[in-house]
Amino acid sequence: MSYTLYYSPGAASMAVHWMLIELGVPFDAVRVNIEAGAQRAPDYRRLNPAGRVPTLLVDGVPCTESTALLMLLAERHPEAALAPPPGTLQRASWLEQMIYLANTLLPAMRDWFYADKDGDPAGADAVRALARRRIEGAWQHLDARLADGRAWLVGERLSTADLLAVMLMRWSRNMARPATTWPNLAGYIERLRALPSFVELNRREGLTDWLNEAP
Ligand SMILES: N[C@@H](CCC(=O)N[C@@H](CS)C(=O)NCC(=O)O)C(=O)O
């Protein structure tokens, strides 16, 4: 199996990068300078027509969409048990969390960060206001899920849902109410970002601003 990840530090590629590190499989990582617009270069667009990160070459074939990539990697590496077995009730819970994060939180995050670029800048404030409500609603929802003291979003162990959730929680760090201000999310985030694979991920991506501070 060969993997090449096209990534940008801290971007939607981060959860996939984290998973590759957590799996301990060999892979190449190619940085795409999205601040300089490298995601719109014709060579990159041939791999990812939307001009976004991540792209993962899987045995040479370009695959996209961070959530889909996490699910694919879980299937290709079942021994890592980063997803519950198909057909089980825990699988149902995992599917629910993955789809919720991808379908509710991720698009709201895109609206929050890209309101001016994706839409009419004149309407961007209204888009951001709605995005913020949806993002904070998601923190509320996830906080309630963790209120029973569970350590992980699904079952009794780390899963791809945690990798995706923590990446999205990190994106809220400069918002008015970051995820870390919800009581149950605070402890969850503290535990997850202490994982050696998360520390290594940040080292490889050159990120230092959401690691050791108190949540
Ligand atoms: N739904 C996509 C979203 C990807 C996405 O929006 N990536 C952003 C970085 S977080 C990007 O590539 N931005 C550059 C651009 O849109 O020009 C996924 O989950 O992979």
XYZ file of C-alpha atoms and ligand atoms in Angstrom:
235
model
C 0.000 0.000 0.000
C 1.422 3.407 -0.845
C 0.199 6.782 0.366
C 1.071 10.366 -0.514
C -0.736 13.075 1.437
C -1.068 16.590 0.061
C -1.578 18.782 3.092
C -1.440 22.260 4.514
C -0.565 22.760 8.205
C -3.680 22.881 10.389
C -6.081 22.496 7.430
C -8.680 19.795 6.692
C -5.777 17.498 5.879
C -4.767 17.466 9.550
C -7.028 14.592 10.651
C -5.798 12.425 7.756
C -2.178 13.267 8.558
C -2.900 12.386 12.194
C -4.413 9.053 11.178
C -1.449 8.113 8.996
C 0.865 8.819 11.930
C -1.398 6.920 14.342
C -1.468 3.935 11.952
C 2.323 3.937 11.747
C 2.234 3.207 8.002
C 4.867 4.636 5.640
C 3.662 7.647 3.653
C 4.970 10.708 1.851
C 3.720 14.161 2.773
C 3.705 17.028 0.274
C 2.978 20.511 1.572
C 0.588 22.619 -0.517
C 1.012 26.329 0.125
C -2.673 27.310 0.165
C -1.854 30.851 1.349
C 0.059 31.327 -1.942
C -2.748 29.689 -3.990
C -0.828 26.492 -4.873
C -4.102 24.524 -4.564
C -5.298 26.256 -7.757
C -2.247 25.305 -9.854
C -3.179 23.090 -12.854
C -0.953 20.215 -11.681
C -2.688 20.110 -8.314
C -6.144 20.559 -9.848
C -5.536 17.426 -11.890
C -5.403 15.559 -8.568
C -8.103 17.556 -6.820
C -10.411 19.452 -9.218
C -11.960 21.426 -6.325
C -8.511 22.861 -5.518
C -8.599 21.923 -1.834
C -6.588 19.947 0.658
C -6.419 17.146 1.502
C -5.697 14.880 -1.413
C -4.416 11.398 -0.673
C -2.815 9.348 -3.414
C -3.787 5.781 -2.588
C -1.589 3.431 -4.591
C -1.209 6.338 -7.047
C -4.927 7.154 -7.324
C -6.029 10.603 -6.059
C -8.746 10.448 -3.385
C -10.315 13.464 -1.663
C -12.631 14.574 1.178
C -11.106 14.322 4.636
C -13.964 12.314 6.172
C -14.039 9.820 3.314
C -10.272 9.397 3.589
C -10.499 8.638 7.317
C -13.186 6.037 6.634
C -11.196 4.525 3.779
C -8.023 4.270 5.875
C -10.005 2.625 8.682
C -11.192 0.015 6.185
C -7.752 -0.567 4.750
C -6.163 -0.955 8.183
C -8.753 -2.835 10.265
C -6.043 -4.088 12.631
C -5.719 -0.535 14.018
C -9.415 -0.674 15.060
C -9.984 3.023 14.403
C -13.570 2.158 13.425
C -15.912 -0.450 14.936
C -16.578 -3.575 12.829
C -19.263 -3.293 10.086
C -22.758 -4.287 11.096
C -22.286 -3.682 14.826
C -24.251 -1.173 16.865
C -21.019 0.658 17.651
C -20.555 1.002 13.900
C -23.941 2.730 13.776
C -22.757 5.151 16.442
C -19.469 5.728 14.580
C -21.291 6.365 11.278
C -23.590 8.810 13.060
C -20.674 10.752 14.547
C -18.686 10.808 11.301
C -21.663 11.985 9.265
C -22.644 14.560 11.883
C -19.148 16.047 11.895
C -18.878 16.002 8.099
C -22.389 17.146 7.367
C -23.112 19.676 10.104
C -19.890 20.987 11.596
C -17.474 20.930 8.674
C -19.669 22.977 6.278
C -20.358 25.512 9.048
C -16.598 25.807 9.576
C -16.110 26.332 5.838
C -18.711 29.125 5.966
C -17.016 30.666 9.011
C -13.582 30.797 7.410
C -14.508 31.314 3.746
C -17.681 33.462 3.832
C -15.960 36.262 1.902
C -14.366 34.007 -0.714
C -17.108 31.428 -1.303
C -19.946 33.947 -1.385
C -20.745 37.618 -1.836
C -18.558 39.586 0.637
C -21.531 41.925 1.193
C -23.420 39.062 2.830
C -20.451 37.540 4.642
C -21.319 38.853 8.099
C -24.723 37.171 7.980
C -23.148 33.918 6.771
C -20.601 34.052 9.601
C -23.299 34.783 12.184
C -25.256 31.694 11.130
C -22.077 29.608 10.926
C -21.146 30.632 14.453
C -24.574 29.590 15.748
C -24.257 26.223 14.047
C -20.690 25.679 15.292
C -21.593 26.537 18.889
C -24.671 24.304 18.575
C -22.361 21.476 17.565
C -20.111 22.061 20.603
C -23.220 21.936 22.758
C -24.311 18.685 21.124
C -20.892 17.039 21.490
C -20.481 18.311 25.045
C -23.806 16.671 25.964
C -22.640 13.405 24.394
C -19.545 13.420 26.614
C -21.526 14.345 29.743
C -21.763 10.672 30.800
C -18.002 10.682 31.370
C -17.077 8.706 28.254
C -13.464 9.187 27.153
C -14.048 8.806 23.407
C -16.820 9.861 21.042
C -17.518 6.240 20.065
C -17.093 3.143 22.223
C -14.178 2.516 24.533
C -11.294 3.545 22.334
C -9.895 6.107 19.929
C -11.657 6.203 16.551
C -11.554 8.324 13.412
C -14.454 10.327 14.906
C -12.072 11.655 17.571
C -9.433 12.583 14.988
C -11.991 14.519 12.956
C -13.645 16.126 15.994
C -10.398 17.349 17.547
C -9.232 18.842 14.244
C -12.513 20.771 14.034
C -12.315 21.792 17.706
C -8.845 23.167 17.086
C -10.237 25.427 14.366
C -12.390 27.192 16.963
C -9.384 28.281 19.031
C -9.613 31.946 17.960
C -13.406 32.164 17.966
C -15.352 34.029 20.646
C -16.327 30.740 22.313
C -13.738 28.080 21.511
C -14.650 24.412 21.982
C -12.365 24.367 25.029
C -14.867 26.548 26.927
C -17.455 23.725 27.052
C -16.811 21.786 30.286
C -16.875 18.226 28.944
C -15.092 19.137 25.721
C -12.288 20.746 27.741
C -11.263 17.488 29.423
C -11.760 15.525 26.210
C -9.536 17.908 24.234
C -6.880 17.870 26.945
C -6.712 14.051 26.800
C -6.725 13.827 23.021
C -4.056 16.402 22.418
C -1.745 14.686 24.892
C -1.640 11.617 22.602
C 1.905 11.088 21.252
C 0.525 10.900 17.681
C -1.068 14.364 18.065
C 2.150 15.851 19.456
C 4.077 14.287 16.552
C 1.496 15.592 14.063
C 1.962 19.134 15.339
C 5.726 18.763 15.216
C 5.589 17.592 11.588
C 3.180 20.363 10.567
C 5.200 22.973 12.484
C 2.236 23.939 14.697
C 2.792 25.157 18.248
C -0.294 27.140 19.212
C -2.782 24.573 20.537
C -0.720 22.066 22.422
C 0.288 22.510 26.011
C -1.799 25.413 27.234
C -4.553 24.679 29.753
C -7.872 24.222 27.924
N -14.899 19.035 2.495
C -13.484 19.165 2.261
C -13.047 20.557 2.684
C -11.645 20.842 2.286
C -11.298 22.311 2.500
O -12.181 23.197 2.536
N -9.979 22.572 2.618
C -9.526 23.919 2.778
C -8.488 24.023 3.904
S -9.197 23.700 5.463
C -8.823 24.367 1.507
O -8.270 23.568 0.777
N -8.842 25.673 1.268
C -8.235 26.270 0.147
C -9.231 26.891 -0.782
O -10.459 26.660 -0.628
O -8.801 27.624 -1.678
C -12.742 18.104 3.065
O -13.204 17.770 4.166
O -11.713 17.580 2.591
